mmCIF file of C-alpha atoms in Angstrom:
data_model
loop_
_atom_site.group_PDB
_atom_site.id
_atom_site.type_symbol
_atom_site.label_atom_id
_atom_site.label_comp_id
_atom_site.label_asym_id
_atom_site.label_seq_id
_atom_site.Cartn_x
_atom_site.Cartn_y
_atom_site.Cartn_z
ATOM 1 C CA MET A 240 -0.005 0.023 0.298
ATOM 2 C CA LYS A 241 2.583 2.228 0.640
ATOM 3 C CA PHE A 242 4.028 1.794 -2.768
ATOM 4 C CA PHE A 243 0.739 2.816 -4.330
ATOM 5 C CA GLN A 244 0.299 5.944 -1.826
ATOM 6 C CA ARG A 245 3.903 7.131 -3.071
ATOM 7 C CA LEU A 246 2.894 6.243 -6.647
ATOM 8 C CA GLY A 247 -0.534 8.315 -6.190
ATOM 9 C CA ARG A 248 1.859 11.324 -4.536
ATOM 10 C CA SER A 249 4.108 11.358 -7.635
ATOM 11 C CA ILE A 250 1.219 11.174 -10.410
ATOM 12 C CA MET A 251 -0.441 14.282 -8.162
ATOM 13 C CA LEU A 252 2.726 16.470 -10.142
ATOM 14 C CA PRO A 253 1.300 15.930 -14.068
ATOM 15 C CA VAL A 254 -2.236 15.764 -12.587
ATOM 16 C CA ALA A 255 -1.995 19.308 -11.093
ATOM 17 C CA VAL A 256 -1.852 20.893 -14.776
ATOM 18 C CA LEU A 257 -4.360 18.733 -16.103
ATOM 19 C CA PRO A 258 -7.797 20.724 -15.095
ATOM 20 C CA VAL A 259 -6.424 23.961 -16.925
ATOM 21 C CA ALA A 260 -5.676 22.284 -19.743
ATOM 22 C CA ALA A 261 -9.073 20.541 -19.732
ATOM 23 C CA ILE A 262 -11.275 23.897 -19.558
ATOM 24 C CA LEU A 263 -9.293 25.635 -22.177
ATOM 25 C CA SER A 264 -9.776 22.399 -24.656
ATOM 26 C CA GLY A 265 -13.891 22.354 -23.498
ATOM 27 C CA ILE A 266 -13.841 26.287 -24.355
ATOM 28 C CA SER A 267 -12.267 25.795 -27.562
ATOM 29 C CA TYR A 268 -14.693 23.058 -28.411
ATOM 30 C CA TRP A 269 -17.776 24.881 -27.052
ATOM 31 C CA ILE A 270 -16.723 27.732 -29.727
ATOM 32 C CA SER A 271 -16.126 26.003 -32.466
ATOM 33 C CA SER A 272 -19.258 24.107 -32.144
ATOM 34 C CA ALA A 273 -21.500 27.727 -31.760
ATOM 35 C CA ALA A 274 -19.358 29.628 -34.053
ATOM 36 C CA GLY A 275 -17.263 27.019 -36.400
ATOM 37 C CA ALA A 276 -13.540 26.903 -36.326
ATOM 38 C CA ASN A 277 -11.759 30.300 -35.457
ATOM 39 C CA VAL A 278 -8.333 32.077 -34.381
ATOM 40 C CA VAL A 279 -9.631 31.663 -30.568
ATOM 41 C CA SER A 280 -10.881 28.176 -30.290
ATOM 42 C CA THR A 281 -7.844 27.016 -32.794
ATOM 43 C CA PHE A 282 -5.462 28.827 -30.069
ATOM 44 C CA LEU A 283 -7.270 27.490 -26.926
ATOM 45 C CA GLY A 284 -7.568 24.191 -28.162
ATOM 46 C CA ALA A 285 -3.830 23.832 -29.210
ATOM 47 C CA ALA A 286 -2.946 24.886 -25.868
ATOM 48 C CA GLY A 287 -5.093 22.420 -23.446
ATOM 49 C CA GLY A 288 -4.358 20.089 -26.172
ATOM 50 C CA ALA A 289 -0.778 20.334 -25.843
ATOM 51 C CA LEU A 290 -1.017 18.792 -22.233
ATOM 52 C CA LEU A 291 -4.016 16.402 -22.704
ATOM 53 C CA ASP A 292 -2.449 14.921 -25.757
ATOM 54 C CA ASN A 293 0.893 14.493 -24.258
ATOM 55 C CA MET A 294 -0.519 13.298 -20.417
ATOM 56 C CA PRO A 295 1.141 9.917 -20.863
ATOM 57 C CA LEU A 296 4.605 11.865 -21.163
ATOM 58 C CA LEU A 297 3.940 14.204 -18.273
ATOM 59 C CA PHE A 298 3.203 10.619 -16.188
ATOM 60 C CA ALA A 299 6.526 9.332 -17.277
ATOM 61 C CA VAL A 300 8.175 12.399 -15.988
ATOM 62 C CA GLY A 301 6.261 13.045 -13.363
ATOM 63 C CA VAL A 302 6.333 9.245 -11.489
ATOM 64 C CA SER A 303 10.208 8.937 -12.375
ATOM 65 C CA ILE A 304 10.575 12.473 -10.273
ATOM 66 C CA GLY A 305 8.434 11.117 -7.288
ATOM 67 C CA MET A 306 9.551 7.781 -6.938
ATOM 68 C CA ALA A 307 12.933 8.434 -7.138
ATOM 69 C CA ASN A 308 14.394 8.600 -3.606
ATOM 70 C CA LYS A 309 15.722 12.200 -3.953
ATOM 71 C CA THR A 310 14.038 14.812 -6.133
ATOM 72 C CA ASP A 311 16.643 15.357 -9.023
ATOM 73 C CA GLY A 312 16.032 16.302 -12.996
ATOM 74 C CA THR A 313 18.338 13.434 -13.691
ATOM 75 C CA SER A 314 15.495 11.028 -12.737
ATOM 76 C CA ALA A 315 13.401 13.341 -15.021
ATOM 77 C CA LEU A 316 15.385 12.781 -17.957
ATOM 78 C CA ALA A 317 15.697 9.272 -17.002
ATOM 79 C CA GLY A 318 12.079 8.742 -17.298
ATOM 80 C CA LEU A 319 11.812 10.696 -20.445
ATOM 81 C CA VAL A 320 14.427 8.565 -22.079
ATOM 82 C CA SER A 321 12.842 5.246 -20.957
ATOM 83 C CA TRP A 322 9.356 6.756 -22.656
ATOM 84 C CA LEU A 323 11.123 7.827 -26.056
ATOM 85 C CA SER A 324 12.715 4.643 -25.987
ATOM 86 C CA ILE A 325 9.548 2.206 -25.506
ATOM 87 C CA THR A 326 7.303 4.412 -27.738
ATOM 88 C CA THR A 327 9.383 4.753 -30.600
ATOM 89 C CA LEU A 328 10.672 1.181 -30.662
ATOM 90 C CA LEU A 329 6.712 0.332 -30.655
ATOM 91 C CA SER A 330 5.331 2.634 -33.080
ATOM 92 C CA PRO A 331 3.698 1.362 -36.362
ATOM 93 C CA ALA A 332 6.358 2.217 -38.535
ATOM 94 C CA ASN A 333 8.958 0.275 -36.571
ATOM 95 C CA VAL A 334 6.983 -2.398 -35.808
ATOM 96 C CA GLN A 335 6.499 -2.765 -39.688
ATOM 97 C CA GLY A 336 10.105 -3.154 -40.123
ATOM 98 C CA LEU A 337 10.931 -5.362 -37.178
ATOM 99 C CA MET A 338 7.941 -8.033 -38.077
ATOM 100 C CA GLY A 339 9.033 -7.489 -42.169
ATOM 101 C CA ILE A 340 5.104 -6.282 -42.482
ATOM 102 C CA ASP A 341 4.588 -5.376 -46.273
ATOM 103 C CA ALA A 342 2.067 -2.600 -45.459
ATOM 104 C CA ILE A 343 2.044 -0.296 -42.537
ATOM 105 C CA GLU A 344 -2.127 -0.784 -42.445
ATOM 106 C CA ASP A 345 -1.373 -4.626 -41.912
ATOM 107 C CA VAL A 346 0.419 -3.660 -38.165
ATOM 108 C CA ASN A 347 -1.774 -4.478 -35.660
ATOM 109 C CA PRO A 348 -3.855 -1.439 -34.131
ATOM 110 C CA ALA A 349 -2.432 -2.247 -30.571
ATOM 111 C CA PHE A 350 0.241 -0.455 -31.599
ATOM 112 C CA GLY A 351 -1.251 2.912 -32.834
ATOM 113 C CA LYS A 352 -2.426 3.197 -28.864
ATOM 114 C CA VAL A 353 0.790 2.320 -27.564
ATOM 115 C CA GLN A 354 1.427 6.098 -26.278
ATOM 116 C CA ASN A 355 -0.592 5.306 -23.323
ATOM 117 C CA VAL A 356 -0.783 6.141 -19.504
ATOM 118 C CA PHE A 357 -0.052 2.534 -18.448
ATOM 119 C CA VAL A 358 3.260 2.748 -20.829
ATOM 120 C CA GLY A 359 3.862 6.300 -18.912
ATOM 121 C CA ILE A 360 3.675 4.769 -15.725
ATOM 122 C CA ILE A 361 6.103 1.933 -16.752
ATOM 123 C CA ALA A 362 8.495 4.443 -18.396
ATOM 124 C CA GLY A 363 8.524 6.733 -15.052
ATOM 125 C CA LEU A 364 8.974 3.543 -12.864
ATOM 126 C CA ILE A 365 11.887 2.134 -15.065
ATOM 127 C CA GLY A 366 13.368 5.925 -14.752
ATOM 128 C CA ALA A 367 13.100 6.011 -10.850
ATOM 129 C CA TRP A 368 14.546 2.714 -10.195
ATOM 130 C CA CYS A 369 17.801 3.085 -12.669
ATOM 131 C CA TYR A 370 17.863 6.434 -10.852
ATOM 132 C CA ASN A 371 17.923 5.367 -7.463
ATOM 133 C CA ARG A 372 20.076 2.150 -8.208
ATOM 134 C CA PHE A 373 22.772 3.480 -10.458
ATOM 135 C CA LYS A 374 23.114 7.413 -9.392
ATOM 136 C CA ASP A 375 26.077 6.756 -7.141
ATOM 137 C CA THR A 376 27.919 4.152 -9.801
ATOM 138 C CA LYS A 377 31.606 4.111 -10.161
ATOM 139 C CA LEU A 378 33.191 3.332 -13.358
ATOM 140 C CA PRO A 379 37.077 2.748 -14.060
ATOM 141 C CA ASP A 380 38.984 5.865 -14.569
ATOM 142 C CA ALA A 381 38.815 5.804 -18.513
ATOM 143 C CA LEU A 382 34.768 5.717 -18.297
ATOM 144 C CA SER A 383 34.883 8.109 -15.515
ATOM 145 C CA PHE A 384 32.718 10.551 -17.750
ATOM 146 C CA PHE A 385 29.916 8.356 -17.545
ATOM 147 C CA SER A 386 30.157 7.656 -13.551
ATOM 148 C CA GLY A 387 26.978 8.764 -10.921
ATOM 149 C CA LYS A 388 24.587 10.798 -12.633
ATOM 150 C CA ARG A 389 25.261 10.295 -16.234
ATOM 151 C CA SER A 390 25.181 6.513 -16.043
ATOM 152 C CA VAL A 391 21.489 6.673 -15.450
ATOM 153 C CA ALA A 392 20.211 7.821 -18.795
ATOM 154 C CA ILE A 393 22.093 5.077 -20.611
ATOM 155 C CA VAL A 394 21.090 2.139 -17.975
ATOM 156 C CA THR A 395 17.676 3.589 -18.807
ATOM 157 C CA ALA A 396 17.862 3.206 -22.200
ATOM 158 C CA GLY A 397 18.944 -0.419 -22.140
ATOM 159 C CA LEU A 398 16.545 -1.805 -19.836
ATOM 160 C CA SER A 399 13.756 -0.094 -22.007
ATOM 161 C CA LEU A 400 14.837 -1.517 -24.999
ATOM 162 C CA VAL A 401 14.516 -5.068 -22.961
ATOM 163 C CA VAL A 402 10.810 -3.765 -21.937
ATOM 164 C CA ALA A 403 10.019 -2.739 -25.541
ATOM 165 C CA VAL A 404 10.536 -6.272 -26.732
ATOM 166 C CA VAL A 405 8.845 -7.765 -24.060
ATOM 167 C CA LEU A 406 5.452 -5.315 -25.177
ATOM 168 C CA LEU A 407 6.536 -6.065 -28.788
ATOM 169 C CA PHE A 408 4.757 -9.318 -27.946
ATOM 170 C CA VAL A 409 2.489 -9.114 -25.001
ATOM 171 C CA TRP A 410 1.115 -5.687 -25.698
ATOM 172 C CA PRO A 411 -1.162 -6.659 -28.713
ATOM 173 C CA VAL A 412 -2.520 -9.622 -26.692
ATOM 174 C CA VAL A 413 -3.704 -7.206 -23.976
ATOM 175 C CA TYR A 414 -4.856 -4.770 -26.510
ATOM 176 C CA GLY A 415 -6.457 -7.584 -28.708
ATOM 177 C CA GLY A 416 -8.216 -9.179 -25.267
ATOM 178 C CA LEU A 417 -10.015 -6.197 -24.409
ATOM 179 C CA VAL A 418 -11.229 -5.541 -27.484
ATOM 180 C CA TRP A 419 -12.919 -9.292 -27.992
ATOM 181 C CA PHE A 420 -14.078 -8.751 -24.394
ATOM 182 C CA GLY A 421 -15.712 -5.180 -25.266
ATOM 183 C CA GLU A 422 -17.459 -6.979 -28.427
ATOM 184 C CA TRP A 423 -18.900 -9.885 -25.973
ATOM 185 C CA ILE A 424 -20.434 -7.530 -23.378
ATOM 186 C CA SER A 425 -22.005 -5.143 -26.065
ATOM 187 C CA THR A 426 -24.095 -8.466 -26.552
ATOM 188 C CA LEU A 427 -25.564 -8.188 -23.166
ATOM 189 C CA GLY A 428 -27.739 -5.210 -23.471
ATOM 190 C CA PRO A 429 -28.033 -2.728 -20.315
ATOM 191 C CA PHE A 430 -26.005 -5.137 -18.233
ATOM 192 C CA GLY A 431 -23.052 -5.013 -20.739
ATOM 193 C CA ALA A 432 -23.567 -0.919 -20.920
ATOM 194 C CA GLY A 433 -23.223 -1.283 -17.023
ATOM 195 C CA LEU A 434 -20.373 -3.545 -17.546
ATOM 196 C CA TYR A 435 -18.823 -1.328 -19.715
ATOM 197 C CA GLY A 436 -18.955 1.413 -17.655
ATOM 198 C CA PHE A 437 -17.556 -0.257 -14.889
ATOM 199 C CA PHE A 438 -14.464 -1.290 -16.689
ATOM 200 C CA ASN A 439 -14.016 1.916 -18.761
ATOM 201 C CA ARG A 440 -13.104 3.463 -15.301
ATOM 202 C CA LEU A 441 -11.435 0.469 -14.122
ATOM 203 C CA LEU A 442 -9.113 0.900 -16.983
ATOM 204 C CA ILE A 443 -8.178 4.652 -16.384
ATOM 205 C CA PRO A 444 -5.239 4.096 -14.571
ATOM 206 C CA THR A 445 -3.685 2.167 -17.351
ATOM 207 C CA GLY A 446 -5.167 4.322 -20.227
ATOM 208 C CA LEU A 447 -5.967 0.817 -21.715
ATOM 209 C CA HIS A 448 -9.777 1.943 -21.754
ATOM 210 C CA HIS A 449 -9.141 3.667 -25.045
ATOM 211 C CA ALA A 450 -9.127 -0.123 -26.120
ATOM 212 C CA LEU A 451 -12.453 -0.893 -24.720
ATOM 213 C CA ASN A 452 -14.136 2.566 -26.065
ATOM 214 C CA SER A 453 -13.050 1.927 -29.468
ATOM 215 C CA VAL A 454 -15.702 -1.518 -29.447
ATOM 216 C CA PHE A 455 -18.559 0.713 -28.545
ATOM 217 C CA TRP A 456 -17.941 4.309 -29.570
ATOM 218 C CA PHE A 457 -16.489 3.790 -32.710
ATOM 219 C CA ASP A 458 -17.124 1.089 -35.538
ATOM 220 C CA VAL A 459 -14.729 -1.576 -34.540
ATOM 221 C CA ALA A 460 -17.965 -4.097 -33.624
ATOM 222 C CA GLY A 461 -20.191 -2.263 -35.643
ATOM 223 C CA ILE A 462 -21.821 0.038 -32.640
ATOM 224 C CA ASN A 463 -20.524 3.323 -33.530
ATOM 225 C CA ASP A 464 -22.436 4.756 -30.694
ATOM 226 C CA LEU A 465 -20.785 8.393 -30.432
ATOM 227 C CA THR A 466 -20.050 8.899 -34.479
ATOM 228 C CA ASN A 467 -23.581 7.633 -35.425
ATOM 229 C CA PHE A 468 -25.034 10.514 -32.399
ATOM 230 C CA LEU A 469 -23.099 13.160 -33.637
ATOM 231 C CA ASN A 470 -24.394 12.577 -36.870
ATOM 232 C CA GLY A 471 -27.634 13.031 -35.595
ATOM 233 C CA ALA A 472 -30.683 12.322 -38.382
ATOM 234 C CA ASN A 473 -28.060 12.154 -41.327
ATOM 235 C CA GLY A 474 -26.523 9.145 -40.267
ATOM 236 C CA ASP A 475 -27.260 5.658 -39.148
ATOM 237 C CA GLY A 476 -28.265 5.998 -35.291
ATOM 238 C CA VAL A 477 -31.373 4.927 -34.242
ATOM 239 C CA TYR A 478 -33.641 7.051 -31.649
ATOM 240 C CA GLY A 479 -33.708 5.393 -28.457
ATOM 241 C CA VAL A 480 -30.823 3.481 -28.758
ATOM 242 C CA THR A 481 -27.921 5.460 -30.127
ATOM 243 C CA GLY A 482 -26.335 6.939 -27.358
ATOM 244 C CA GLN A 483 -26.636 3.789 -24.474
ATOM 245 C CA TYR A 484 -23.200 3.745 -24.100
ATOM 246 C CA MET A 485 -22.520 7.240 -23.776
ATOM 247 C CA ALA A 486 -25.422 9.080 -21.533
ATOM 248 C CA GLY A 487 -24.728 7.495 -17.994
ATOM 249 C CA PHE A 488 -21.479 9.170 -18.065
ATOM 250 C CA PHE A 489 -22.944 12.524 -17.293
ATOM 251 C CA PRO A 490 -24.468 12.045 -14.138
ATOM 252 C CA VAL A 491 -21.357 10.585 -12.727
ATOM 253 C CA MET A 492 -19.101 13.301 -14.432
ATOM 254 C CA MET A 493 -21.001 16.703 -13.878
ATOM 255 C CA PHE A 494 -22.141 15.345 -10.281
ATOM 256 C CA GLY A 495 -21.276 12.517 -9.222
ATOM 257 C CA LEU A 496 -17.215 13.472 -9.080
ATOM 258 C CA PRO A 497 -17.893 16.796 -7.901
ATOM 259 C CA GLY A 498 -19.989 15.054 -4.586
ATOM 260 C CA ALA A 499 -16.524 12.848 -4.256
ATOM 261 C CA ALA A 500 -14.431 15.984 -4.121
ATOM 262 C CA LEU A 501 -16.702 17.749 -1.724
ATOM 263 C CA ALA A 502 -16.534 15.011 0.399
ATOM 264 C CA MET A 503 -12.737 14.411 0.179
ATOM 265 C CA TYR A 504 -12.274 18.442 1.301
ATOM 266 C CA LEU A 505 -14.538 18.065 4.081
ATOM 267 C CA THR A 506 -13.119 14.899 5.587
ATOM 268 C CA ALA A 507 -9.391 16.424 4.997
ATOM 269 C CA ASP A 508 -7.127 16.962 7.694
ATOM 270 C CA SER A 509 -7.494 20.323 8.839
ATOM 271 C CA LYS A 510 -3.569 21.407 8.251
ATOM 272 C CA ARG A 511 -4.068 19.973 4.806
ATOM 273 C CA LYS A 512 -7.501 21.350 3.774
ATOM 274 C CA LYS A 513 -6.162 24.279 1.847
ATOM 275 C CA VAL A 514 -3.926 22.215 -0.608
ATOM 276 C CA THR A 515 -6.947 19.781 -0.783
ATOM 277 C CA TYR A 516 -9.125 22.570 -1.356
ATOM 278 C CA GLY A 517 -7.442 23.699 -4.523
ATOM 279 C CA ILE A 518 -6.911 20.323 -6.090
ATOM 280 C CA MET A 519 -10.672 19.230 -5.393
ATOM 281 C CA LEU A 520 -12.229 22.481 -6.696
ATOM 282 C CA SER A 521 -10.149 22.490 -10.139
ATOM 283 C CA GLY A 522 -10.753 18.669 -10.503
ATOM 284 C CA ALA A 523 -14.288 19.358 -10.055
ATOM 285 C CA VAL A 524 -14.784 22.234 -12.352
ATOM 286 C CA ALA A 525 -13.025 20.471 -15.127
ATOM 287 C CA SER A 526 -15.121 17.457 -14.615
ATOM 288 C CA PHE A 527 -18.206 19.275 -14.537
ATOM 289 C CA PHE A 528 -17.849 21.846 -17.366
ATOM 290 C CA VAL A 529 -15.523 19.765 -19.464
ATOM 291 C CA GLY A 530 -16.101 16.040 -18.248
ATOM 292 C CA VAL A 531 -12.467 15.325 -18.009
ATOM 293 C CA THR A 532 -12.174 13.593 -14.922
ATOM 294 C CA GLU A 533 -8.229 12.062 -14.562
ATOM 295 C CA PRO A 534 -7.785 15.300 -12.334
ATOM 296 C CA LEU A 535 -9.935 14.286 -9.809
ATOM 297 C CA GLU A 536 -9.348 10.573 -10.344
ATOM 298 C CA PHE A 537 -5.918 10.244 -10.331
ATOM 299 C CA SER A 538 -5.775 12.382 -6.656
ATOM 300 C CA PHE A 539 -7.117 9.149 -5.068
ATOM 301 C CA MET A 540 -7.067 5.962 -7.381
ATOM 302 C CA PHE A 541 -3.618 4.925 -6.117
ATOM 303 C CA VAL A 542 -3.900 6.673 -2.662
ATOM 304 C CA ALA A 543 -6.951 5.278 -1.604
ATOM 305 C CA PRO A 544 -7.659 2.358 -4.519
ATOM 306 C CA TRP A 545 -10.743 0.901 -2.517
ATOM 307 C CA LEU A 546 -12.269 4.243 -3.207
ATOM 308 C CA TYR A 547 -11.691 4.571 -6.918
ATOM 309 C CA LEU A 548 -13.198 0.683 -6.864
ATOM 310 C CA VAL A 549 -16.630 2.491 -5.338
ATOM 311 C CA HIS A 550 -16.140 5.030 -8.280
ATOM 312 C CA ALA A 551 -15.930 2.408 -10.768
ATOM 313 C CA ILE A 552 -18.736 0.382 -9.683
ATOM 314 C CA PHE A 553 -21.138 3.398 -9.198
ATOM 315 C CA THR A 554 -20.252 4.548 -12.872
ATOM 316 C CA GLY A 555 -21.076 1.180 -14.243
ATOM 317 C CA ILE A 556 -24.395 1.278 -12.311
ATOM 318 C CA SER A 557 -24.978 4.872 -13.586
ATOM 319 C CA VAL A 558 -24.329 3.753 -17.561
ATOM 320 C CA GLY A 559 -26.468 0.387 -17.156
ATOM 321 C CA ILE A 560 -29.415 2.384 -15.577
ATOM 322 C CA ALA A 561 -29.173 5.149 -18.073
ATOM 323 C CA ALA A 562 -29.331 2.369 -21.212
ATOM 324 C CA MET A 563 -32.517 0.894 -19.351
ATOM 325 C CA LEU A 564 -34.415 4.265 -19.096
ATOM 326 C CA PRO A 565 -35.826 5.945 -21.947
ATOM 327 C CA THR A 566 -32.798 8.671 -22.211
ATOM 328 C CA ARG A 567 -30.352 8.654 -24.617
ATOM 329 C CA LEU A 568 -27.417 11.529 -24.998
ATOM 330 C CA GLY A 569 -24.119 11.588 -26.578
ATOM 331 C CA PHE A 570 -20.958 13.646 -26.764
ATOM 332 C CA GLY A 571 -18.070 14.380 -29.146
ATOM 333 C CA PHE A 572 -15.573 15.505 -26.238
ATOM 334 C CA SER A 573 -16.450 13.614 -22.582
ATOM 335 C CA GLY A 574 -19.641 13.952 -20.743
ATOM 336 C CA GLY A 575 -19.514 17.410 -19.199
ATOM 337 C CA PHE A 576 -21.747 20.301 -19.263
ATOM 338 C CA ILE A 577 -20.592 21.812 -22.453
ATOM 339 C CA ASP A 578 -21.382 18.681 -24.074
ATOM 340 C CA MET A 579 -24.811 17.907 -22.813
ATOM 341 C CA VAL A 580 -25.476 21.732 -23.892
ATOM 342 C CA LEU A 581 -24.069 21.462 -27.301
ATOM 343 C CA GLN A 582 -25.962 18.164 -27.498
ATOM 344 C CA TRP A 583 -29.336 18.421 -25.986
ATOM 345 C CA MET A 584 -31.345 19.267 -29.234
ATOM 346 C CA ASN A 585 -29.497 16.383 -31.183
ATOM 347 C CA PRO A 586 -32.424 14.562 -33.080
ATOM 348 C CA LEU A 587 -31.200 11.316 -31.317
ATOM 349 C CA ALA A 588 -30.970 12.599 -27.838
ATOM 350 C CA GLN A 589 -34.103 11.545 -25.730
ATOM 351 C CA ASN A 590 -34.965 12.778 -22.461
ATOM 352 C CA PRO A 591 -31.893 14.555 -21.224
ATOM 353 C CA TRP A 592 -33.413 16.160 -18.580
ATOM 354 C CA ILE A 593 -33.547 12.353 -17.017
ATOM 355 C CA LEU A 594 -29.847 12.790 -16.526
ATOM 356 C CA LEU A 595 -29.877 16.062 -14.459
ATOM 357 C CA LEU A 596 -32.261 14.156 -12.284
ATOM 358 C CA MET A 597 -29.836 11.491 -12.117
ATOM 359 C CA GLY A 598 -27.103 13.354 -11.486
ATOM 360 C CA VAL A 599 -28.651 15.004 -8.173
ATOM 361 C CA ALA A 600 -28.956 11.688 -6.944
ATOM 362 C CA TRP A 601 -25.428 10.597 -7.722
ATOM 363 C CA PHE A 602 -23.977 13.706 -6.372
ATOM 364 C CA PHE A 603 -25.473 13.008 -2.550
ATOM 365 C CA ILE A 604 -24.620 8.958 -3.401
ATOM 366 C CA TYR A 605 -20.763 9.759 -4.034
ATOM 367 C CA PHE A 606 -20.944 12.614 -1.165
ATOM 368 C CA PHE A 607 -22.349 10.326 1.558
ATOM 369 C CA THR A 608 -20.267 6.942 0.672
ATOM 370 C CA PHE A 609 -17.130 9.048 -0.102
ATOM 371 C CA SER A 610 -17.516 10.642 3.467
ATOM 372 C CA PHE A 611 -18.521 7.536 5.430
ATOM 373 C CA LEU A 612 -15.454 5.602 3.797
ATOM 374 C CA ILE A 613 -12.832 7.922 4.544
ATOM 375 C CA LYS A 614 -14.076 8.361 7.681
ATOM 376 C CA ARG A 615 -15.065 4.686 8.665
ATOM 377 C CA PHE A 616 -11.568 3.118 7.431
ATOM 378 C CA ASN A 617 -9.269 6.468 8.109
ATOM 379 C CA LEU A 618 -8.547 6.603 4.231
ATOM 380 C CA LYS A 619 -5.809 9.185 3.560
#
């Protein structure tokens, strides 16, 4: 548990910059949807996307710094070296050459998703371990230039090559298994939708939720829930069906997680309340308005994993209930207030007001559940 708590504190370093990036991206999306693409929306979108799109890289650096025995830029460099080594070697173009594949289109699609949080955390842990282990290494006089901290990046690169070779064979199996699993639960109706919601949140710490999302939101298995919804009456969507794999996220993202944030703030140690307030408020704002939940989720998923399991269960219940009820709504960015407003009048939107009632209920469920569990089990 101490390892995960330390990992959780390490992750807070990159997470601290995400709420502002999420809000900038959301405002950009709002402006472009209402007035078309323009200079302002492009500028804000690029500013927010610069961080959100590179979140795995931020994790690699942040985890490497946080897990090092001593705060040192050398560990950050080691995390970056590991990330670049692994993701470059496993890029589709390089995999094509390594495996002797004729066309890049034939490369396993798993390698197109190798730049994820899971690999970022692995790279960070590799960088931190190499720093802790080799920062004081003494080499013969002829190689003395590479002694000490200068040896860390070299060793990190070598170890990362080994990890990349392992992932070359393991990663497609993991990715393919998730896609197969998603195709199976899509046959289970509302219960399957609930399972999807549960595993969607459960996989967030690894970044592998994108593989699962591709089954339900896009055309991997013929569901195409997100694309069909956004196309409205001009697409292949079906009123009362399309949107069932997205609607249940709105109550959790807009209301449930902010309720959890309030609970974590009110139960925080009095000496830590000011710091907790800043983290929880910015995270709640990002979750409510934009639907970017990582700033809040990463603030407790490793420090208090049981709370995160409860959150995943609640998300699954919300998605399952929404799929059973006569309510459908989709999003282009995420399940926040901005997307709710933009998609409210979509021809495929069905009784979106029900999601607001669900949201109020989830706010209190999250608040009281998190408050009780934190106090009962003295969770940090």
